[in-house]
Short mmCIF file of C-alpha atoms in Angstrom, two decimals:
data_model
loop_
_atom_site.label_atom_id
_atom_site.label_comp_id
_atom_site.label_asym_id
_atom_site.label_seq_id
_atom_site.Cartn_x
_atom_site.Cartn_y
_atom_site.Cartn_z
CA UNK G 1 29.49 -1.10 -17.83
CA UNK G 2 28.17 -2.63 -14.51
CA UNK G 3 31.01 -0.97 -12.74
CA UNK G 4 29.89 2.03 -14.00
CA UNK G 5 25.88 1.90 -13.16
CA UNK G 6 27.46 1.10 -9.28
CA UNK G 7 29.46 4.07 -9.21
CA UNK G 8 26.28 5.85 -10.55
CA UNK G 9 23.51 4.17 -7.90
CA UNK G 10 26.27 4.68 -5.27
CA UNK G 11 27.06 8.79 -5.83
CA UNK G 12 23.06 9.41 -6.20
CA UNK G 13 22.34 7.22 -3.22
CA UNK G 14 25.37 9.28 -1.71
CA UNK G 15 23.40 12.76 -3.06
CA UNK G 16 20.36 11.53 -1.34
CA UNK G 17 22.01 11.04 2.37
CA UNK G 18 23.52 14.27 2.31
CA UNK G 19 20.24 15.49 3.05
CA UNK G 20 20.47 14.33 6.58
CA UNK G 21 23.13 17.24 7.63
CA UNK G 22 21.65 20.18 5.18
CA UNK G 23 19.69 20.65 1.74
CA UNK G 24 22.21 21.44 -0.83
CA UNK G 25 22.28 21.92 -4.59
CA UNK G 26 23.56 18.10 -5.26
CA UNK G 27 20.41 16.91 -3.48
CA UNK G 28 18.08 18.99 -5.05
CA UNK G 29 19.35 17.61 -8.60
CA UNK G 30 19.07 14.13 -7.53
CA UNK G 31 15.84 14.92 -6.51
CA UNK G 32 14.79 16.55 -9.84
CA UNK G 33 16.59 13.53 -11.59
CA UNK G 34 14.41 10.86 -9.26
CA UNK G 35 11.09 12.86 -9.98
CA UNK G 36 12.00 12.86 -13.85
CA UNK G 37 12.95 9.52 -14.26
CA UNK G 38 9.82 8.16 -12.06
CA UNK G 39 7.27 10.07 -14.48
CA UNK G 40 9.26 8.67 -17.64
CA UNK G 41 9.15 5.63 -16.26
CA UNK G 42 5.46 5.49 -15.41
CA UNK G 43 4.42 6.75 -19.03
CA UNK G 44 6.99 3.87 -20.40
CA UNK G 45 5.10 1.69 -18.86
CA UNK G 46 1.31 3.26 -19.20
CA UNK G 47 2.20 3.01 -22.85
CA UNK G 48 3.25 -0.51 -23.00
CA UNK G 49 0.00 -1.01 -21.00
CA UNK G 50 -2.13 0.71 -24.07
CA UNK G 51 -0.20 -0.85 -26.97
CA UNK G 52 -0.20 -4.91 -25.10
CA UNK G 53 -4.15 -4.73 -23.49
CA UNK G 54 -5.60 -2.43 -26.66
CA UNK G 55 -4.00 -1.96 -29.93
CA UNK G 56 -2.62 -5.59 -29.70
CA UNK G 57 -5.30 -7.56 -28.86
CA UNK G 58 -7.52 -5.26 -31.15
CA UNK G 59 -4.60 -6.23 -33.95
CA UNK G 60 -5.42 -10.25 -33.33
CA UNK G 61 -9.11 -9.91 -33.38
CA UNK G 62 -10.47 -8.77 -30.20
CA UNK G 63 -12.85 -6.47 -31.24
CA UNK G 64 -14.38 -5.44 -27.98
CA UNK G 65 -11.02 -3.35 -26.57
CA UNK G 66 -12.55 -0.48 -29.16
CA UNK G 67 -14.88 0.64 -26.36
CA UNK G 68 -11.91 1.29 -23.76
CA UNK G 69 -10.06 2.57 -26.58
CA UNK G 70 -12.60 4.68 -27.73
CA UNK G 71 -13.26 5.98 -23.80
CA UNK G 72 -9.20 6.60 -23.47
CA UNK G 73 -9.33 8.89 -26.62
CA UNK G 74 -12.23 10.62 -25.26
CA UNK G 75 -10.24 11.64 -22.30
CA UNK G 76 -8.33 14.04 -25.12
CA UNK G 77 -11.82 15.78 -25.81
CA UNK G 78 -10.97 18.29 -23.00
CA UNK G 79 -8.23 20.35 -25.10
CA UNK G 80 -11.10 21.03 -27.13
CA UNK G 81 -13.16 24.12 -26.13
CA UNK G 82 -15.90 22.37 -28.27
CA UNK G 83 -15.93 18.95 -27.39
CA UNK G 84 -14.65 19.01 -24.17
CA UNK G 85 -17.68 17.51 -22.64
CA UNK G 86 -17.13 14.19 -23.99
CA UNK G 87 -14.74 13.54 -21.67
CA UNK G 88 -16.91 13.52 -18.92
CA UNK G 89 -18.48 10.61 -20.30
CA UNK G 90 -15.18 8.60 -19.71
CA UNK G 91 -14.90 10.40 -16.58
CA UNK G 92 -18.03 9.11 -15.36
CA UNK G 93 -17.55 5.51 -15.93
CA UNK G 94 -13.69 5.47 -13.97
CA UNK G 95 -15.57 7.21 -11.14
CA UNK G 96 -18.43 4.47 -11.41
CA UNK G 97 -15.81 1.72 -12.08
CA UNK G 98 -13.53 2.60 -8.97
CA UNK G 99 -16.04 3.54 -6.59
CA UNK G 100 -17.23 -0.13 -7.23
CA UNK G 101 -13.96 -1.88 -7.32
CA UNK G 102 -13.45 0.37 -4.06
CA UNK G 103 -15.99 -0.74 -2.06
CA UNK G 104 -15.70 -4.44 -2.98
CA UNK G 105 -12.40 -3.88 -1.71
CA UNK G 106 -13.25 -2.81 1.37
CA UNK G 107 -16.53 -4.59 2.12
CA UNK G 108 -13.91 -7.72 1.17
CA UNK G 109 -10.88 -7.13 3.30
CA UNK G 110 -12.07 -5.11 6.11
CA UNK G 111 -15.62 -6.72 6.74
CA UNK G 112 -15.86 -10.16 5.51
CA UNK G 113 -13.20 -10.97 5.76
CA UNK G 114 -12.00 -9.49 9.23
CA UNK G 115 -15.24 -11.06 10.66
CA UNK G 116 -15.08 -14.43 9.14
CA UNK G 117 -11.48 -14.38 10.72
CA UNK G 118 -12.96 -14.58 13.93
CA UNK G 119 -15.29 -17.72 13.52
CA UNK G 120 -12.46 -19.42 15.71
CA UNK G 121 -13.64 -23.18 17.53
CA UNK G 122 -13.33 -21.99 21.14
CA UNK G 123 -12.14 -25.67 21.76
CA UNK G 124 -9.56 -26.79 19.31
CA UNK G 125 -8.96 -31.44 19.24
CA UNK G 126 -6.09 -32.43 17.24
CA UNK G 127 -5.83 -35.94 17.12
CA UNK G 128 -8.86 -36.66 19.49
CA UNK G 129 -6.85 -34.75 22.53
CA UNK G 130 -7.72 -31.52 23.38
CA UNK G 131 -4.94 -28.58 22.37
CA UNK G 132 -4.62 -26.18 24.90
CA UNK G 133 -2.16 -23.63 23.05
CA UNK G 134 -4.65 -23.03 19.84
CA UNK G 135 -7.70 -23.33 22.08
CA UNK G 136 -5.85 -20.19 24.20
CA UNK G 137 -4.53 -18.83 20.82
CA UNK G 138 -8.19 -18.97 19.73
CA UNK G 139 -9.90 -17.37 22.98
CA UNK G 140 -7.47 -14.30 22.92
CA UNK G 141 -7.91 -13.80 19.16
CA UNK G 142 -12.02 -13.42 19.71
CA UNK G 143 -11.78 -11.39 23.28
CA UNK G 144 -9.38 -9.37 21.62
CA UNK G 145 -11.58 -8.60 19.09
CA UNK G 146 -14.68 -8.39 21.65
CA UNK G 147 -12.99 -5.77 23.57
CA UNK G 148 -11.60 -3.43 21.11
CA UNK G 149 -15.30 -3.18 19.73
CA UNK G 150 -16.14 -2.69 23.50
CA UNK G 151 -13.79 0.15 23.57
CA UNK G 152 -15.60 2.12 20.54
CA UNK G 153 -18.84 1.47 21.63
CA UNK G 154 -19.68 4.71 22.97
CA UNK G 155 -23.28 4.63 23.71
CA UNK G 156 -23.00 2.26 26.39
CA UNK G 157 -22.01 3.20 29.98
CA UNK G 158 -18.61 2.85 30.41
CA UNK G 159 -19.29 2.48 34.41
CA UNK G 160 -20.36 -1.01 33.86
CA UNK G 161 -17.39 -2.96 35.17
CA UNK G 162 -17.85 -5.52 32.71
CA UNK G 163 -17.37 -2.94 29.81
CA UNK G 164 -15.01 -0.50 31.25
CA UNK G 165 -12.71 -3.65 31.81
CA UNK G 166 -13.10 -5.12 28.20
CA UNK G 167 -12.83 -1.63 26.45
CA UNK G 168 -9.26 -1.08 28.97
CA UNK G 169 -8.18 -4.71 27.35
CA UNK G 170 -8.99 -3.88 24.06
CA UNK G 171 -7.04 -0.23 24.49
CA UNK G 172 -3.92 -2.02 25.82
CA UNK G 173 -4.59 -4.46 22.39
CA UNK G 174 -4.38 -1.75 20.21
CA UNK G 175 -1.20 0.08 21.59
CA UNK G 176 0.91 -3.19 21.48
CA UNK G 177 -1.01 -3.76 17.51
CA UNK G 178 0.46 -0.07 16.89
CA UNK G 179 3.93 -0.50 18.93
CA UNK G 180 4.22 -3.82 15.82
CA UNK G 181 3.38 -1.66 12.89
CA UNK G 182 5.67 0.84 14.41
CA UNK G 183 8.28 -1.51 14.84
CA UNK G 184 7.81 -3.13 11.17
CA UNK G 185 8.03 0.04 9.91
CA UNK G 186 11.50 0.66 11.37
CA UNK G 187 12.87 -2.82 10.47
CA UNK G 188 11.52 -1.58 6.80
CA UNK G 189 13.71 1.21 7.20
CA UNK G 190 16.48 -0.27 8.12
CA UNK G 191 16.75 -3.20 5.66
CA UNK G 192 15.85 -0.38 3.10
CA UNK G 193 19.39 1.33 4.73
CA UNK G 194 20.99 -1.70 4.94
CA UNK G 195 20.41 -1.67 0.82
CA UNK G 196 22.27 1.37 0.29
CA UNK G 197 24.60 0.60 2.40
CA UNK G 198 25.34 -2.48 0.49
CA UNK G 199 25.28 -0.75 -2.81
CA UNK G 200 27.82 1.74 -1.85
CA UNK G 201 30.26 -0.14 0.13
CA UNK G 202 29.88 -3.56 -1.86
CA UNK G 203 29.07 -2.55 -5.66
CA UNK G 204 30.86 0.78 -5.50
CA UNK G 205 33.69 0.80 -3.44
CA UNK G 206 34.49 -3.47 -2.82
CA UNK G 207 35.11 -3.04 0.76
CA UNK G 208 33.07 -6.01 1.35
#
């Protein structure tokens, strides 16, 4: 049986490549197939979701999962012509509930945090002697920081030599930050590649 779930992952990862020299039938199906089995999948596990976190704990005496229940069945209101507007009720409170998980979220990991990340000591003592490389590790992270808020302040005359200097530091930060995420992406790629490679030529055909 696992022989036969290799040959299987290794023709539809096979179907999949072909795509690289020209759309054709075999691809498309695959396609279909991955799209089909991803939205089984997801309700699979949406409905192990409702029966473990509601009808479970409702079954061992946790009364209070009636009210998200009660809000998920509401949801169902809108195939009634009738009593379709009780669904906006539950509507309402997972726009309320995700704008505020959202902008916890965001006020957490890209203010607070991001900012408290730069309360660096300028001047870093490790064993009562002075360390130069996290003092200079520590001076780069906060000019770095300094200067690429430099280069999106817009207000301020760029003329200044001072500021057109910082905001050219903090431009030449950014492109080597984006050159990394570029990079990380293509090592992501590649070790994704590397996978299939490994499941045809190792699981499906032995070579290795």
């Amino acid at each position: 049986m696992a022989v036969f779930w290799s040959w299987v992952a290794g023709l539809i990862t096979l179907a999949i490549l072909s795509f690289v020299f020209k759309e054709n039938p075999v691809y498309r199906l695959v396609e279909h197939l991955y799209v089909g089995a991803s939205a089984g999948y997801s309700i699979s596990v949406n409905f192990g979701y409702i029966r473990n976190l509601g009808f479970s704990k409702l079954g061992n005496g946790v009364y209070i999962t009636i009210i998200p229940i009660a809000l998920g069945l509401l949801l169902f209101t809108r195939y009634s012509k009738k009593l379709n507007y009780l669904s906006r009720w539950t509507t309402a409170f997972l726009v309320a509930l995700g704008s505020g998980l959202a902008l916890y979220g965001i006020a957490k990991s890209q203010l607070i945090t991001q900012v408290s990340a730069t309360f660096l000591p300028v001047v870093v003592m490790k064993d009562g002697s002075f360390n130069f490389l996290s003092s200079m590790n520590n001076w780069i992270m906060i000019l770095g920081v300094l200067s690429v808020l430099i280069y999106f302040f817009f207000t301020t005359n760029i003329r200044n030599p001072v500021f057109s200097t910082a905001s050219k530091f903090g431009r030449y930060l950014m492109m080597v930050s984006f050159g990394v995420a570029f990079g990380n992406s293509i090592m992501m790629n590649i070790s994704l590649l590397l996978g299939t490679f490994d499941t045809v030529l190792k699981d499906m055909l032995h070579i290795f």
